[in-house]
Tab-separated table of C-alpha atoms and ligand atoms in Angstrom:
chain	number	residue	atom	x	y	z
A	197	MET	CA	149.709	179.939	23.333
A	198	GLN	CA	150.986	179.484	19.809
A	199	ILE	CA	152.897	176.335	18.909
A	200	PHE	CA	155.794	176.463	16.479
A	201	LEU	CA	157.844	173.524	15.189
A	202	ASP	CA	161.623	173.780	15.457
A	203	THR	CA	162.845	171.834	12.444
A	204	ALA	CA	164.092	172.131	8.871
A	205	ASP	CA	162.882	168.611	8.039
A	206	VAL	CA	160.140	169.268	5.505
A	207	ALA	CA	158.532	165.811	5.766
A	208	LEU	CA	158.274	166.030	9.565
A	209	LEU	CA	157.021	169.578	9.295
A	210	LYS	CA	154.267	168.637	6.851
A	211	ALA	CA	153.090	165.855	9.172
A	212	GLY	CA	152.989	168.260	12.119
A	213	ILE	CA	151.218	170.995	10.174
A	214	ALA	CA	148.586	168.471	9.032
A	215	THR	CA	147.226	168.526	12.605
A	216	GLY	CA	146.050	172.109	12.041
A	217	LEU	CA	147.642	173.053	15.377
A	218	ILE	CA	150.873	174.647	14.190
A	219	ASP	CA	151.226	178.437	14.118
A	220	GLY	CA	154.842	178.830	13.044
A	221	VAL	CA	158.156	177.239	12.160
A	222	THR	CA	161.657	178.021	13.397
A	223	THR	CA	164.946	176.950	11.864
A	224	ASN	CA	168.537	177.662	12.807
A	225	PRO	CA	171.906	177.021	11.131
A	226	SER	CA	172.340	173.720	13.027
A	227	LEU	CA	168.942	172.453	11.839
A	228	ILE	CA	169.730	173.509	8.257
A	229	ALA	CA	173.079	171.691	8.460
A	230	LYS	CA	171.268	168.591	9.766
A	231	SER	CA	168.840	168.719	6.816
A	232	GLY	CA	171.812	168.653	4.405
A	233	ARG	CA	169.871	170.959	2.086
A	234	ASP	CA	170.256	174.419	0.571
A	235	PHE	CA	169.115	176.980	3.153
A	236	LYS	CA	167.112	179.332	0.934
A	237	ALA	CA	165.551	176.428	-0.958
A	238	VAL	CA	164.305	174.868	2.295
A	239	ILE	CA	162.822	178.167	3.506
A	240	ALA	CA	161.153	178.751	0.117
A	241	GLU	CA	159.743	175.224	0.125
A	242	ILE	CA	158.309	175.631	3.657
A	243	CYS	CA	156.781	178.990	2.774
A	244	GLY	CA	155.211	177.352	-0.281
A	245	PHE	CA	152.899	175.189	1.839
A	246	PHE	CA	152.722	177.079	5.129
A	247	ASP	CA	151.702	180.684	5.664
A	248	GLY	CA	152.533	181.136	9.369
A	249	SER	CA	155.764	182.735	10.568
A	250	VAL	CA	158.872	180.910	9.278
A	251	SER	CA	162.088	181.949	11.042
A	252	ALA	CA	165.246	181.959	8.916
A	253	GLU	CA	168.486	182.887	10.664
A	254	VAL	CA	171.210	185.213	9.391
A	255	ALA	CA	174.756	183.839	9.403
A	256	ALA	CA	176.712	187.096	9.674
A	257	VAL	CA	177.887	188.655	12.938
A	258	ASP	CA	178.307	192.299	11.836
A	259	ALA	CA	175.261	194.546	11.595
A	260	PRO	CA	175.619	195.677	7.937
A	261	THR	CA	175.911	192.083	6.693
A	262	MET	CA	173.129	190.892	9.025
A	263	ILE	CA	170.897	193.602	7.566
A	264	ALA	CA	171.800	192.613	3.995
A	265	GLU	CA	171.193	188.926	4.769
A	266	GLY	CA	167.931	189.757	6.541
A	267	ARG	CA	166.693	191.691	3.506
A	268	GLU	CA	167.671	188.780	1.257
A	269	LEU	CA	165.873	186.227	3.449
A	270	ALA	CA	162.781	188.421	3.719
A	271	LYS	CA	162.566	188.466	-0.094
A	272	ILE	CA	161.903	184.708	-0.123
A	273	ALA	CA	158.308	185.075	1.093
A	274	PRO	CA	156.165	187.557	3.051
A	275	ASN	CA	155.900	185.159	6.011
A	276	VAL	CA	159.668	184.883	6.550
A	277	THR	CA	160.704	186.105	10.000
A	278	VAL	CA	164.368	187.108	10.037
A	279	LYS	CA	166.129	185.441	12.971
A	280	ILE	CA	168.999	187.404	14.483
A	281	PRO	CA	171.300	186.517	17.390
A	282	LEU	CA	171.166	188.678	20.489
A	283	THR	CA	174.407	190.613	20.192
A	284	ARG	CA	175.132	194.334	19.997
A	285	ASP	CA	175.245	194.129	16.196
A	286	GLY	CA	172.182	191.894	16.216
A	287	LEU	CA	170.184	194.518	18.099
A	288	ILE	CA	171.306	197.250	15.675
A	289	ALA	CA	170.269	195.060	12.731
A	290	THR	CA	166.973	194.192	14.425
A	291	LYS	CA	165.977	197.827	14.853
A	292	ILE	CA	166.751	198.662	11.240
A	293	LEU	CA	164.946	195.623	9.806
A	294	VAL	CA	161.907	196.182	12.073
A	295	ASP	CA	161.789	199.849	10.990
A	296	GLU	CA	161.652	198.549	7.402
A	297	GLY	CA	158.587	196.505	8.335
A	298	LYS	CA	160.246	193.101	8.561
A	299	ALA	CA	159.383	190.587	11.284
A	300	VAL	CA	162.410	189.747	13.441
A	301	ASN	CA	162.960	186.903	15.907
A	302	VAL	CA	165.841	187.713	18.253
A	303	THR	CA	167.443	184.441	19.254
A	304	LEU	CA	170.019	183.050	21.703
A	305	CYS	CA	168.509	184.994	24.617
A	306	PHE	CA	169.754	183.883	28.031
A	307	SER	CA	168.924	186.832	30.293
A	308	ALA	CA	166.025	189.138	31.060
A	309	VAL	CA	168.042	192.265	30.336
A	310	GLN	CA	168.917	190.895	26.895
A	311	ALA	CA	165.184	190.425	26.334
A	312	LEU	CA	164.546	193.999	27.501
A	313	LEU	CA	166.939	195.304	24.843
A	314	ALA	CA	165.398	193.119	22.138
A	315	ALA	CA	161.978	194.565	22.983
A	316	LYS	CA	163.384	198.096	22.866
A	317	ALA	CA	164.781	197.280	19.404
A	318	GLY	CA	161.227	196.366	18.390
A	319	ALA	CA	161.729	192.615	17.974
A	320	THR	CA	158.622	190.736	16.880
A	321	TYR	CA	159.727	187.680	18.896
A	322	ILE	CA	162.290	187.034	21.611
A	323	SER	CA	163.598	183.467	21.865
A	324	PRO	CA	164.789	182.554	25.373
A	325	PHE	CA	166.585	179.174	25.366
A	326	ILE	CA	165.126	177.188	28.235
A	327	GLY	CA	166.801	173.783	27.828
A	328	ARG	CA	170.301	175.187	27.451
A	329	LEU	CA	169.927	177.069	30.758
A	330	ASP	CA	168.638	173.874	32.399
A	331	ASP	CA	171.711	172.104	30.972
A	332	MET	CA	173.867	174.500	33.017
A	333	GLY	CA	172.016	173.681	36.231
A	334	MET	CA	169.878	176.816	36.100
A	335	ARG	CA	166.076	176.986	36.036
A	336	GLY	CA	165.444	178.075	32.445
A	337	MET	CA	161.770	178.687	33.054
A	338	GLU	CA	162.601	181.509	35.489
A	339	LEU	CA	163.805	183.455	32.477
A	340	ILE	CA	160.373	183.217	30.850
A	341	GLU	CA	158.768	184.404	34.105
A	342	GLU	CA	161.135	187.382	34.346
A	343	ILE	CA	160.659	188.407	30.707
A	344	ARG	CA	156.867	188.104	31.041
A	345	ALA	CA	156.942	190.418	34.060
A	346	ILE	CA	159.151	192.998	32.333
A	347	TYR	CA	157.138	192.997	29.097
A	348	ASP	CA	153.850	193.324	30.981
A	349	ILE	CA	155.028	196.069	33.353
A	350	HIS	CA	156.460	198.106	30.486
A	351	ASP	CA	153.849	197.179	27.908
A	352	PHE	CA	156.243	195.748	25.292
A	353	GLY	CA	154.549	194.024	22.355
A	354	THR	CA	157.420	191.622	21.627
A	355	LYS	CA	156.162	188.038	21.778
A	356	ILE	CA	157.942	185.557	24.035
A	357	LEU	CA	158.818	182.502	21.933
A	358	ALA	CA	160.085	179.854	24.363
A	359	ALA	CA	162.885	177.927	22.605
A	360	SER	CA	165.256	175.069	23.366
A	361	ILE	CA	162.213	173.171	24.593
A	362	ARG	CA	163.052	169.558	25.351
A	363	THR	CA	160.024	168.054	27.141
A	364	PRO	CA	156.233	168.313	27.411
A	365	ASP	CA	156.790	169.675	30.948
A	366	HIS	CA	158.708	172.566	29.407
A	367	VAL	CA	155.668	173.297	27.233
A	368	ARG	CA	153.325	173.195	30.233
A	369	ASP	CA	155.587	175.425	32.322
A	370	ALA	CA	156.114	177.903	29.478
A	371	ALA	CA	152.346	178.137	29.011
A	372	ILE	CA	151.821	178.749	32.747
A	373	ALA	CA	154.610	181.327	32.794
A	374	GLY	CA	152.834	183.251	30.030
A	375	ALA	CA	155.012	182.546	26.989
A	376	ASP	CA	153.154	183.692	23.869
A	377	CYS	CA	154.576	180.847	21.803
A	378	ALA	CA	156.842	177.840	22.193
A	379	THR	CA	158.903	176.236	19.460
A	380	LEU	CA	159.176	172.481	19.804
A	381	PRO	CA	161.076	169.666	18.168
A	382	VAL	CA	158.516	167.499	16.354
A	383	SER	CA	159.152	164.675	18.866
A	384	VAL	CA	158.051	166.904	21.759
A	385	PHE	CA	154.971	168.049	19.835
A	386	GLU	CA	154.017	164.413	19.166
A	387	ALA	CA	154.480	163.608	22.867
A	388	LEU	CA	152.025	166.338	23.893
A	389	TYR	CA	148.860	164.488	22.960
A	390	LYS	CA	149.951	161.058	24.130
A	391	HIS	CA	148.953	159.702	27.536
A	392	PRO	CA	148.911	156.031	28.620
A	393	LEU	CA	145.527	156.486	30.314
A	394	THR	CA	144.055	157.906	27.093
A	395	GLU	CA	145.274	154.833	25.200
A	396	LYS	CA	144.053	152.454	27.896
A	397	GLY	CA	140.678	154.181	28.163
A	398	LEU	CA	140.200	154.177	24.398
A	399	GLU	CA	141.033	150.482	24.182
A	400	GLN	CA	138.313	149.708	26.742
A	401	PHE	CA	135.746	151.974	25.059
A	402	LEU	CA	136.404	150.318	21.676
A	403	LYS	CA	136.035	146.860	23.203
A	404	ASP	CA	132.756	147.755	24.913
A	405	TRP	CA	131.450	149.493	21.798
A	406	ALA	CA	132.221	146.445	19.636
A	407	GLY	CA	130.180	144.394	22.136
A	408	THR	CA	127.073	146.533	21.483
A	409	GLY	CA	127.081	145.542	17.785
A	410	GLN	CA	126.046	149.106	16.884
A	411	SER	CA	127.478	151.500	14.289
A	412	ILE	CA	127.206	155.274	14.054
A	413	LEU	CA	127.465	155.546	10.257
B	750	G3P	O1	166.014	176.793	17.480
B	750	G3P	C1	166.528	177.218	18.691
B	750	G3P	C2	166.390	176.242	19.832
B	750	G3P	O2	165.076	175.786	19.922
B	750	G3P	C3	167.439	175.178	19.893
B	750	G3P	O3	167.173	174.201	20.867
B	750	G3P	O4	167.607	171.981	21.847
B	750	G3P	O5	169.329	173.016	20.343
B	750	G3P	O6	168.953	173.888	22.634
B	750	G3P	P1	168.346	173.211	21.450
């Protein structure tokens, strides 16, 4: 499963990418607002040091303007993935941009039938929002399971990009459910490799090793 980072914070992103484990980056208007920076400048900066998929979201709600914005964003760098909300106009814009050869991430997906339409439009990625469904008392992960089944049965190539991921358990469950990718806040990514028994075990190994008086180098 591919791991993407869901942030527009360039410093945090660079630290995450330094692990060599990051396959992509997603941003959204809220994350750009939080960064306090110019949208296109942030996307250009990220694409300057990272060559995986970088999602940049359109701000328009009508198809012609979404298409124009998507074309503009795609000009920033070849690895820009245009992010488009899952609306009627968004699906129209997706089909046209995909037909032009642009990568498109269809976002704000909350149902399996929405995901079916995104796949029919040729979306490169579909972003089901797990945490926001959980917030409403639903089981967000069921959506990933349903989309996986539909895409497999009907042989759709659209990649499932699990989004609105809040915990390491979400990452585990998305992986088991067959998500192709998951986009994580940096804090969740950092929590993935941490385990108290790893820290405790390492502490003991280091203590015992020091007692041997040996060195490897
Ligand atoms: O970028 C889209 C998604 O990951 C947002 O997550 O936590 O705001 O629901 P959240």
